[in-house]
Every structure is written in C-alpha cells, then in structure tokens.
PDB file of C-alpha atoms and ligand atoms in Angstrom:
ATOM      1  CA  MET A 140     -72.034 -18.002  34.090  1.00 56.00           C
ATOM      2  CA  GLU A 141     -68.632 -17.249  34.110  1.00 61.00           C
ATOM      3  CA  LYS A 142     -68.069 -19.836  31.166  1.00 67.00           C
ATOM      4  CA  LYS A 143     -70.354 -18.221  29.593  1.00 69.00           C
ATOM      5  CA  ASN A 144     -68.691 -15.109  29.447  1.00 77.00           C
ATOM      6  CA  SER A 145     -65.109 -16.128  28.375  1.00 89.00           C
ATOM      7  CA  TYR A 146     -67.078 -17.718  25.324  1.00 92.00           C
ATOM      8  CA  TRP A 147     -67.966 -14.712  23.892  1.00 92.00           C
ATOM      9  CA  SER A 148     -64.886 -12.839  24.746  1.00 93.00           C
ATOM     10  CA  ASP A 149     -63.335 -15.044  23.153  1.00 94.00           C
ATOM     11  CA  ILE A 150     -64.758 -14.364  19.874  1.00 95.00           C
ATOM     12  CA  ALA A 151     -64.336 -11.077  20.161  1.00 95.00           C
ATOM     13  CA  PHE A 152     -60.878 -11.894  20.600  1.00 96.00           C
ATOM     14  CA  ALA A 153     -60.346 -13.645  17.990  1.00 96.00           C
ATOM     15  CA  THR A 154     -62.441 -11.279  15.274  1.00 97.00           C
ATOM     16  CA  LYS A 155     -60.119  -8.387  16.453  1.00 97.00           C
ATOM     17  CA  SER A 156     -56.875 -10.310  15.774  1.00 97.00           C
ATOM     18  CA  LEU A 157     -58.267 -11.093  12.567  1.00 97.00           C
ATOM     19  CA  THR A 158     -59.273  -8.272  11.767  1.00 97.00           C
ATOM     20  CA  LYS A 159     -56.228  -6.437  12.812  1.00 97.00           C
ATOM     21  CA  GLY A 160     -53.824  -9.056  10.665  1.00 97.00           C
ATOM     22  CA  LEU A 161     -55.981  -8.825   7.741  1.00 97.00           C
ATOM     23  CA  ALA A 162     -55.551  -5.222   7.671  1.00 96.00           C
ATOM     24  CA  LEU A 163     -52.057  -5.369   7.796  1.00 92.00           C
ATOM     25  CA  THR A 164     -51.852  -7.975   4.930  1.00 92.00           C
ATOM     26  CA  PHE A 165     -53.727  -5.437   2.648  1.00 91.00           C
ATOM     27  CA  SER A 166     -51.885  -2.255   3.201  1.00 86.00           C
ATOM     28  CA  HIS A 167     -48.766  -4.718   2.377  1.00 82.00           C
ATOM     29  CA  LEU A 168     -50.839  -5.953  -0.695  1.00 85.00           C
ATOM     30  CA  LEU A 169     -51.145  -2.149  -1.695  1.00 84.00           C
ATOM     31  CA  LYS A 170     -48.014  -1.251  -1.070  1.00 78.00           C
ATOM     32  CA  SER A 171     -46.317  -3.678  -3.198  1.00 78.00           C
ATOM     33  CA  ARG A 172     -47.049  -2.447  -6.017  1.00 79.00           C
ATOM     34  CA  LYS A 173     -44.790  -0.333  -5.505  1.00 76.00           C
ATOM     35  CA  SER A 174     -41.579  -1.248  -6.307  1.00 76.00           C
ATOM     36  CA  ARG A 175     -38.757  -0.375  -4.366  1.00 75.00           C
ATOM     37  CA  SER A 176     -36.748   3.003  -5.620  1.00 75.00           C
ATOM     38  CA  LYS A 177     -33.236   2.111  -7.242  1.00 79.00           C
ATOM     39  CA  ILE A 178     -31.104   4.665  -5.215  1.00 80.00           C
ATOM     40  CA  SER A 179     -28.103   4.180  -3.516  1.00 81.00           C
ATOM     41  CA  ILE A 180     -27.833   3.687   0.228  1.00 79.00           C
ATOM     42  CA  GLN A 181     -25.629   6.683  -0.139  1.00 80.00           C
ATOM     43  CA  GLU A 182     -28.465   9.367  -1.100  1.00 82.00           C
ATOM     44  CA  GLU A 183     -30.104  11.697   0.929  1.00 84.00           C
ATOM     45  CA  GLY A 184     -32.850  10.266   2.513  1.00 82.00           C
ATOM     46  CA  TYR A 185     -32.968   7.174   1.592  1.00 81.00           C
ATOM     47  CA  PHE A 186     -35.314   5.556   3.893  1.00 78.00           C
ATOM     48  CA  ASP A 187     -37.903   8.057   2.620  1.00 78.00           C
ATOM     49  CA  HIS A 188     -37.947   6.392  -0.438  1.00 75.00           C
ATOM     50  CA  GLN A 189     -38.005   2.764   0.441  1.00 72.00           C
ATOM     51  CA  SER A 190     -42.427   3.011   0.602  1.00 70.00           C
ATOM     52  CA  GLY A 191     -42.655   0.251  -1.485  1.00 68.00           C
ATOM     53  CA  ILE A 192     -42.131  -3.709  -0.664  1.00 68.00           C
ATOM     54  CA  ALA A 193     -41.613  -5.529  -3.377  1.00 73.00           C
ATOM     55  CA  THR A 194     -37.492  -5.533  -4.446  1.00 75.00           C
ATOM     56  CA  VAL A 195     -35.645  -4.631  -7.775  1.00 79.00           C
ATOM     57  CA  GLN A 196     -36.084  -6.377 -10.517  1.00 81.00           C
ATOM     58  CA  TYR A 197     -32.772  -8.237 -10.575  1.00 84.00           C
ATOM     59  CA  PRO A 198     -30.509  -8.681 -12.731  1.00 84.00           C
ATOM     60  CA  PHE A 199     -32.775  -6.734 -14.800  1.00 87.00           C
ATOM     61  CA  GLU A 200     -32.701  -3.867 -12.701  1.00 83.00           C
ATOM     62  CA  SER A 201     -29.879  -3.126  -9.822  1.00 83.00           C
ATOM     63  CA  ILE A 202     -29.492  -1.213  -6.744  1.00 82.00           C
ATOM     64  CA  PRO A 203     -26.228   1.011  -7.447  1.00 84.00           C
ATOM     65  CA  VAL A 204     -23.372   0.273  -5.284  1.00 85.00           C
ATOM     66  CA  PRO A 205     -21.668   2.476  -2.762  1.00 83.00           C
ATOM     67  CA  ASP A 206     -18.553   4.005  -3.763  1.00 82.00           C
ATOM     68  CA  HIS A 207     -16.221   2.727  -1.378  1.00 82.00           C
ATOM     69  CA  GLY A 208     -17.732  -0.712  -1.339  1.00 85.00           C
ATOM     70  CA  ARG A 209     -14.948  -3.730  -1.266  1.00 90.00           C
ATOM     71  CA  TYR A 210     -16.100  -6.035  -4.565  1.00 94.00           C
ATOM     72  CA  LYS A 211     -13.965  -8.017  -7.431  1.00 96.00           C
ATOM     73  CA  LEU A 212     -10.229  -7.123  -7.371  1.00 97.00           C
ATOM     74  CA  HIS A 213      -8.638  -5.326 -10.059  1.00 97.00           C
ATOM     75  CA  ASN A 214      -4.971  -5.599 -11.508  1.00 97.00           C
ATOM     76  CA  GLU A 215      -4.049  -3.039 -14.185  1.00 97.00           C
ATOM     77  CA  ILE A 216      -0.955  -4.980 -14.885  1.00 96.00           C
ATOM     78  CA  GLU A 217       0.438  -2.186 -16.166  1.00 96.00           C
ATOM     79  CA  ASP A 218       1.009  -0.225 -13.770  1.00 97.00           C
ATOM     80  CA  CYS A 219       2.125  -2.826 -11.584  1.00 97.00           C
ATOM     81  CA  ILE A 220       5.681  -3.209 -10.449  1.00 97.00           C
ATOM     82  CA  VAL A 221       5.710  -6.696  -9.244  1.00 97.00           C
ATOM     83  CA  CYS A 222       6.878  -5.175  -5.845  1.00 96.00           C
ATOM     84  CA  ASP A 223       4.787  -8.607  -3.879  1.00 96.00           C
ATOM     85  CA  LYS A 224       3.743  -6.402  -1.173  1.00 97.00           C
ATOM     86  CA  CYS A 225       0.246  -7.543  -1.791  1.00 97.00           C
ATOM     87  CA  VAL A 226       0.665 -10.820  -1.396  1.00 97.00           C
ATOM     88  CA  LYS A 227       2.464 -10.340   2.069  1.00 97.00           C
ATOM     89  CA  VAL A 228      -0.434  -8.399   3.302  1.00 97.00           C
ATOM     90  CA  CYS A 229      -2.862 -10.645   2.203  1.00 97.00           C
ATOM     91  CA  PRO A 230      -3.647 -12.930   5.226  1.00 97.00           C
ATOM     92  CA  VAL A 231      -5.738 -15.865   3.223  1.00 97.00           C
ATOM     93  CA  ASN A 232      -2.243 -16.250   0.610  1.00 96.00           C
ATOM     94  CA  CYS A 233      -4.951 -15.651  -2.424  1.00 96.00           C
ATOM     95  CA  ILE A 234      -2.210 -13.950  -4.606  1.00 98.00           C
ATOM     96  CA  MET A 235       0.629 -15.779  -6.463  1.00 97.00           C
ATOM     97  CA  ILE A 236       2.932 -13.700  -8.277  1.00 97.00           C
ATOM     98  CA  GLU A 237       5.823 -15.742 -10.264  1.00 97.00           C
ATOM     99  CA  PRO A 238       8.202 -12.751 -10.799  1.00 97.00           C
ATOM    100  CA  ILE A 239      11.038 -12.197 -13.794  1.00 97.00           C
ATOM    101  CA  ARG A 240      13.443 -10.409 -12.942  1.00 96.00           C
ATOM    102  CA  SER A 241      14.915  -7.947 -15.461  1.00 95.00           C
ATOM    103  CA  ALA A 242      18.530  -6.517 -16.078  1.00 92.00           C
ATOM    104  CA  GLU A 243      17.632  -3.011 -16.619  1.00 93.00           C
ATOM    105  CA  GLU A 244      14.243  -0.807 -16.772  1.00 95.00           C
ATOM    106  CA  PHE A 245      12.034  -2.321 -19.413  1.00 95.00           C
ATOM    107  CA  GLY A 246       9.361   0.769 -18.450  1.00 95.00           C
ATOM    108  CA  LYS A 247       7.182   2.954 -16.722  1.00 96.00           C
ATOM    109  CA  THR A 248       4.184   2.736 -15.271  1.00 96.00           C
ATOM    110  CA  SER A 249       1.432   5.767 -15.241  1.00 95.00           C
ATOM    111  CA  ASP A 250       3.093   7.420 -12.398  1.00 94.00           C
ATOM    112  CA  GLY A 251       6.167   6.918 -13.834  1.00 95.00           C
ATOM    113  CA  THR A 252       7.905   4.434 -11.041  1.00 95.00           C
ATOM    114  CA  SER A 253      10.467   2.065 -12.965  1.00 96.00           C
ATOM    115  CA  LYS A 254       9.312  -1.474 -13.805  1.00 97.00           C
ATOM    116  CA  ARG A 255      11.827  -4.060 -13.093  1.00 96.00           C
ATOM    117  CA  ILE A 256      10.175  -7.053 -12.871  1.00 97.00           C
ATOM    118  CA  TYR A 257       7.760  -9.052 -15.113  1.00 97.00           C
ATOM    119  CA  ALA A 258       4.847 -11.008 -13.877  1.00 97.00           C
ATOM    120  CA  ALA A 259       5.097 -14.196 -15.247  1.00 97.00           C
ATOM    121  CA  LYS A 260       1.769 -14.608 -13.325  1.00 97.00           C
ATOM    122  CA  PHE A 261      -0.478 -12.259 -11.596  1.00 98.00           C
ATOM    123  CA  ASP A 262      -3.250 -14.605 -10.374  1.00 97.00           C
ATOM    124  CA  ILE A 263      -6.088 -13.712  -7.611  1.00 98.00           C
ATOM    125  CA  ASP A 264      -8.488 -16.719  -6.213  1.00 97.00           C
ATOM    126  CA  MET A 265     -11.666 -14.301  -5.323  1.00 96.00           C
ATOM    127  CA  GLY A 266     -13.062 -18.051  -4.001  1.00 95.00           C
ATOM    128  CA  LYS A 267     -10.241 -17.577  -0.936  1.00 95.00           C
ATOM    129  CA  CYS A 268     -10.540 -12.948  -1.369  1.00 96.00           C
ATOM    130  CA  CYS A 269     -11.827 -12.382   2.643  1.00 96.00           C
ATOM    131  CA  PHE A 270     -12.569  -8.629   0.855  1.00 95.00           C
ATOM    132  CA  CYS A 271     -10.292  -7.349   3.436  1.00 95.00           C
ATOM    133  CA  GLY A 272      -8.954  -4.793   1.149  1.00 95.00           C
ATOM    134  CA  LEU A 273      -5.279  -4.700   2.905  1.00 96.00           C
ATOM    135  CA  CYS A 274      -3.653  -5.319  -0.441  1.00 97.00           C
ATOM    136  CA  THR A 275      -5.228  -2.416  -2.654  1.00 96.00           C
ATOM    137  CA  THR A 276      -4.191  -0.489   0.695  1.00 96.00           C
ATOM    138  CA  VAL A 277      -0.032  -1.448   0.350  1.00 97.00           C
ATOM    139  CA  CYS A 278       0.132  -1.231  -3.425  1.00 97.00           C
ATOM    140  CA  PRO A 279       2.731   1.776  -4.588  1.00 97.00           C
ATOM    141  CA  THR A 280       0.742   2.161  -7.298  1.00 96.00           C
ATOM    142  CA  GLU A 281      -2.462   1.743  -6.941  1.00 96.00           C
ATOM    143  CA  CYS A 282      -2.688  -0.166  -9.837  1.00 97.00           C
ATOM    144  CA  LEU A 283      -5.137  -2.989  -7.214  1.00 97.00           C
ATOM    145  CA  THR A 284      -7.957  -2.030  -6.790  1.00 96.00           C
ATOM    146  CA  MET A 285     -12.006  -2.723  -5.638  1.00 94.00           C
ATOM    147  CA  THR A 286     -14.197  -2.465  -8.679  1.00 93.00           C
ATOM    148  CA  LYS A 287     -18.015  -2.257  -8.634  1.00 90.00           C
ATOM    149  CA  GLU A 288     -19.292  -5.397  -9.594  1.00 92.00           C
ATOM    150  CA  TYR A 289     -20.026  -7.488  -7.291  1.00 91.00           C
ATOM    151  CA  ASP A 290     -22.391 -10.570  -9.265  1.00 90.00           C
ATOM    152  CA  PHE A 291     -19.665 -13.139 -10.522  1.00 91.00           C
ATOM    153  CA  SER A 292     -20.949 -16.363  -9.262  1.00 90.00           C
ATOM    154  CA  THR A 293     -19.992 -19.364 -11.630  1.00 92.00           C
ATOM    155  CA  PHE A 294     -21.393 -23.095 -11.357  1.00 94.00           C
ATOM    156  CA  ASP A 295     -16.856 -24.343 -10.739  1.00 94.00           C
ATOM    157  CA  ILE A 296     -14.772 -22.626  -7.978  1.00 92.00           C
ATOM    158  CA  THR A 297     -11.920 -22.504 -10.250  1.00 93.00           C
ATOM    159  CA  ASP A 298     -13.764 -19.688 -12.282  1.00 95.00           C
ATOM    160  CA  HIS A 299     -13.201 -17.968  -9.075  1.00 96.00           C
ATOM    161  CA  ASN A 300      -9.488 -16.912  -9.955  1.00 96.00           C
ATOM    162  CA  PHE A 301      -8.623 -14.577 -11.996  1.00 97.00           C
ATOM    163  CA  PRO A 302      -5.421 -14.314 -14.239  1.00 97.00           C
ATOM    164  CA  PHE A 303      -3.668 -10.407 -14.476  1.00 97.00           C
ATOM    165  CA  GLY A 304      -0.600 -11.737 -16.465  1.00 95.00           C
ATOM    166  CA  ASN A 305      -0.408 -10.889 -19.777  1.00 93.00           C
ATOM    167  CA  MET A 306       2.931 -12.820 -20.922  1.00 95.00           C
ATOM    168  CA  ASN A 307       3.044 -15.669 -23.483  1.00 96.00           C
ATOM    169  CA  PRO A 308       4.851 -19.065 -22.922  1.00 96.00           C
ATOM    170  CA  THR A 309       7.512 -17.979 -25.517  1.00 96.00           C
ATOM    171  CA  GLU A 310       7.858 -14.366 -23.507  1.00 96.00           C
ATOM    172  CA  ILE A 311       7.912 -16.129 -20.360  1.00 96.00           C
ATOM    173  CA  GLU A 312      10.944 -18.056 -21.785  1.00 96.00           C
ATOM    174  CA  GLU A 313      13.136 -15.472 -23.283  1.00 96.00           C
ATOM    175  CA  LYS A 314      12.622 -12.982 -20.429  1.00 96.00           C
ATOM    176  CA  LYS A 315      14.098 -16.318 -17.921  1.00 96.00           C
ATOM    177  CA  LYS A 316      16.597 -17.136 -20.405  1.00 96.00           C
ATOM    178  CA  ALA A 317      17.859 -13.435 -20.127  1.00 95.00           C
ATOM    179  CA  TRP A 318      17.637 -13.014 -16.288  1.00 95.00           C
ATOM    180  CA  ASP A 319      19.873 -16.246 -16.006  1.00 95.00           C
ATOM    181  CA  GLU A 320      22.610 -15.082 -18.604  1.00 94.00           C
ATOM    182  CA  HIS A 321      23.206 -11.915 -17.049  1.00 94.00           C
ATOM    183  CA  GLN A 322      23.334 -13.854 -13.774  1.00 93.00           C
ATOM    184  CA  LYS A 323      26.137 -15.813 -15.075  1.00 92.00           C
ATOM    185  CA  ASN A 324      27.792 -12.691 -17.087  1.00 91.00           C
ATOM    186  CA  LYS A 325      27.530 -10.845 -13.677  1.00 87.00           C
ATOM    187  CA  MET A 326      29.731 -14.459 -11.941  1.00 87.00           C
ATOM    188  CA  THR A 327      32.428 -14.055 -14.561  1.00 87.00           C
ATOM    189  CA  ALA A 328      33.009 -10.427 -14.936  1.00 80.00           C
ATOM    190  CA  ALA A 329      33.241 -10.248 -11.269  1.00 68.00           C
ATOM    191  CA  PRO A 330      36.871  -9.569  -9.873  1.00 66.00           C
ATOM    192  CA  VAL A 331      38.327 -12.369  -7.655  1.00 57.00           C
ATOM    193  CA  VAL A 332      37.812 -10.760  -4.330  1.00 56.00           C
ATOM    194  CA  SER A 333      41.150 -11.840  -2.124  1.00 55.00           C
ATOM    195  CA  ASN A 334      40.555 -13.134   1.501  1.00 57.00           C
ATOM    196  CA  PRO A 335      41.460 -10.139   3.906  1.00 52.00           C
ATOM    197  CA  THR A 336      43.147 -12.162   6.015  1.00 55.00           C
ATOM    198  CA  ASP A 337      45.209 -13.698   3.880  1.00 51.00           C
ATOM    199  CA  GLN A 338      48.312 -11.810   3.091  1.00 50.00           C
ATOM    200  CA  PRO A 339      51.611 -12.488   2.086  1.00 49.00           C
ATOM    201  CA  THR A 340      54.286 -14.310   3.701  1.00 47.00           C
ATOM    202  CA  SER A 341      56.228 -11.193   3.796  1.00 48.00           C
ATOM    203  CA  ALA A 342      54.083  -9.103   5.067  1.00 48.00           C
ATOM    204  CA  LYS A 343      52.675 -11.820   7.685  1.00 51.00           C
ATOM    205  CA  PRO A 344      53.830 -10.847  11.460  1.00 54.00           C
ATOM    206  CA  VAL A 345      57.374 -12.425  12.759  1.00 55.00           C
ATOM    207  CA  PHE A 346      56.791 -13.953  16.706  1.00 55.00           C
ATOM    208  CA  LYS A 347      59.160 -12.909  18.954  1.00 56.00           C
ATOM    209  CA  PRO A 348      59.634 -14.930  21.822  1.00 52.00           C
ATOM    210  CA  ARG A 349      60.466 -12.835  24.829  1.00 59.00           C
ATOM    211  CA  ILE A 350      61.714 -15.576  27.115  1.00 57.00           C
ATOM    212  CA  LYS A 351      65.086 -16.488  27.519  1.00 55.00           C
ATOM    213  CA  PRO A 352      66.329 -19.990  26.282  1.00 55.00           C
ATOM    214  CA  PRO A 353      67.842 -21.280  29.852  1.00 58.00           C
ATOM    215  CA  GLN A 354      71.636 -21.422  29.714  1.00 58.00           C
ATOM    216  CA  GLN A 355      73.214 -24.422  29.614  1.00 50.00           C
TER     217      GLN A 355
HETATM  218  S1  LIG B  73      -8.913  -8.055  -0.278  1.00 66.90           S
HETATM  219 FE1  LIG B  73      -7.458  -8.512   1.720  1.00 66.90          FE
HETATM  220  S2  LIG B  73      -8.262 -11.083   1.364  1.00 66.90           S
HETATM  221 FE2  LIG B  73      -8.517 -10.315  -0.615  1.00 66.90          FE
HETATM  222  S3  LIG B  73      -6.918 -10.620  -2.323  1.00 66.90           S
HETATM  223 FE3  LIG B  73      -7.041  -8.512  -1.207  1.00 66.90          FE
HETATM  224  S4  LIG B  73      -5.347  -9.031   0.808  1.00 66.90           S
HETATM  225 FE4  LIG B  73      -5.917 -10.679  -0.020  1.00 66.90          FE
HETATM  226  S1  LIG B  74       1.243  -4.093  -4.467  1.00 66.90           S
HETATM  227 FE1  LIG B  74       0.680  -3.175  -6.812  1.00 66.90          FE
HETATM  228  S2  LIG B  74       2.162  -2.857  -7.518  1.00 66.90           S
HETATM  229 FE2  LIG B  74       3.290  -4.256  -5.808  1.00 66.90          FE
HETATM  230  S3  LIG B  74       2.856  -6.713  -7.186  1.00 66.90           S
HETATM  231 FE3  LIG B  74       0.719  -6.133  -5.490  1.00 66.90          FE
HETATM  232  S4  LIG B  74      -0.628  -5.457  -7.888  1.00 66.90           S
HETATM  233 FE4  LIG B  74       1.499  -5.081  -7.878  1.00 66.90          FE
END
C-alpha cells in the first residue's frame, strides 16, 4: 500500500516540477523577444532597464563604456616631453622609449612645457599591459591617456605593439649627430680645471723639523 502511494506522489512531483520548469522557459522565451537596452552602467536606474535578456547585437551595436574605464592607451606624442616617468612606473615594462637629447629647446607642448628631448621611439605593447593606469597618473603633461577603445583584438600578438613616435630614420640620424656634435664641442670648449691639490712649488708648505739634531 505504501509503495502505491509513493508511486502516485512521485508522478505528482514530476508533473509539478516539469510544469514549473516549462513556465520558466516560456517566460524567458517571451522576454527574449526584447533586447537589452544600450545604456551605460553609469545611467540612473540601469538595472530597471535590463528586462530584455537577448544581448545587444555587437559589433553592430554596443553598450557605452564608463568614462573612467581603462582601455587602450594613447600618447599624444606632440605633447610628450620624453621624461621617462611612465617607463619607470610601469610594472610590466611595456613602454619602450628611445630618447635623443637636444642642445636647445625645440618646441613647447600644448600646456607650455619646454621640449628638449626627441622620441626616436615610443612604443606601448598593449599585449603586456595590465591596465593599471599608473603611467597616465604620473605623466606631467597628461599626454598619455586611456581611450575608450576596448576592442583591438588581432590574430598576431605582435600587432598589439603600438608605436607613437613620428620621426623618420633620417631625422633620427640627424638629431643623434647634432647631439654628439654638441657634446664634442662642449668637451673641447671646457676650461682645463687644475687639480686643487696641485699647488705651485713656492706655495708648498716648507717642512721645518722641530727636533734638534744631536750635538757632535
Ligand atoms: S597601464 Fe600600467 S601596465 Fe599598462 S602601460 Fe601603463 S603603467 Fe604599464
Ligand atoms: S610620462 Fe608622459 S611626458 Fe613623460 S615620457 Fe611618458 S608619456 Fe611622455
């Protein structure tokens, strides 16, 4: 008798859970006719607008990214003073700079800072970058910034190395030569500094023994 009861209660339980599951599936099916709204997570009542469960049709449509997100880096090279701070602070060494010094100021950045170093090379390897944002916070001229570009996937990882330098090989060679020349001229024009310990013989202190020589 007990077995018979259990048989019917199992069927009732299975029917109930099947109905519940199908109801949930159908409710999702109905909701999926509506796509998620393309509003930024920073918008007021973001979650109230997320009744649709179908994702947005990326890349034909996309959700706006937050203003202070960390995405692809950009260096406005005309405003870069090649100070090397970003290189020093980067925890994964993904910024590579080749500086060439100039004998004189050759321009100013948009905020009026003097430019005295050329960037023969300014590469950022976004394949190594951990998006910590430290380089952007130390940059004195604010030329290094995070853009809103997040989709820069490639088939070849070496394509993640982004060069920002804008000098051609001839210019690089010229600037290097000019600096070497400047250094050479400086060396030849520099006055010969005498060793302060080298004093004329006459000025040398005369040693006078205080001990009397023994009497004969
Ligand atoms: S965001 Fe961080 S890891 Fe990326 S380049 Fe800047 S300092 Fe380096
Ligand atoms: S910290 Fe800024 S100004 Fe200095 S080298 Fe880096 S990008 Fe250029």
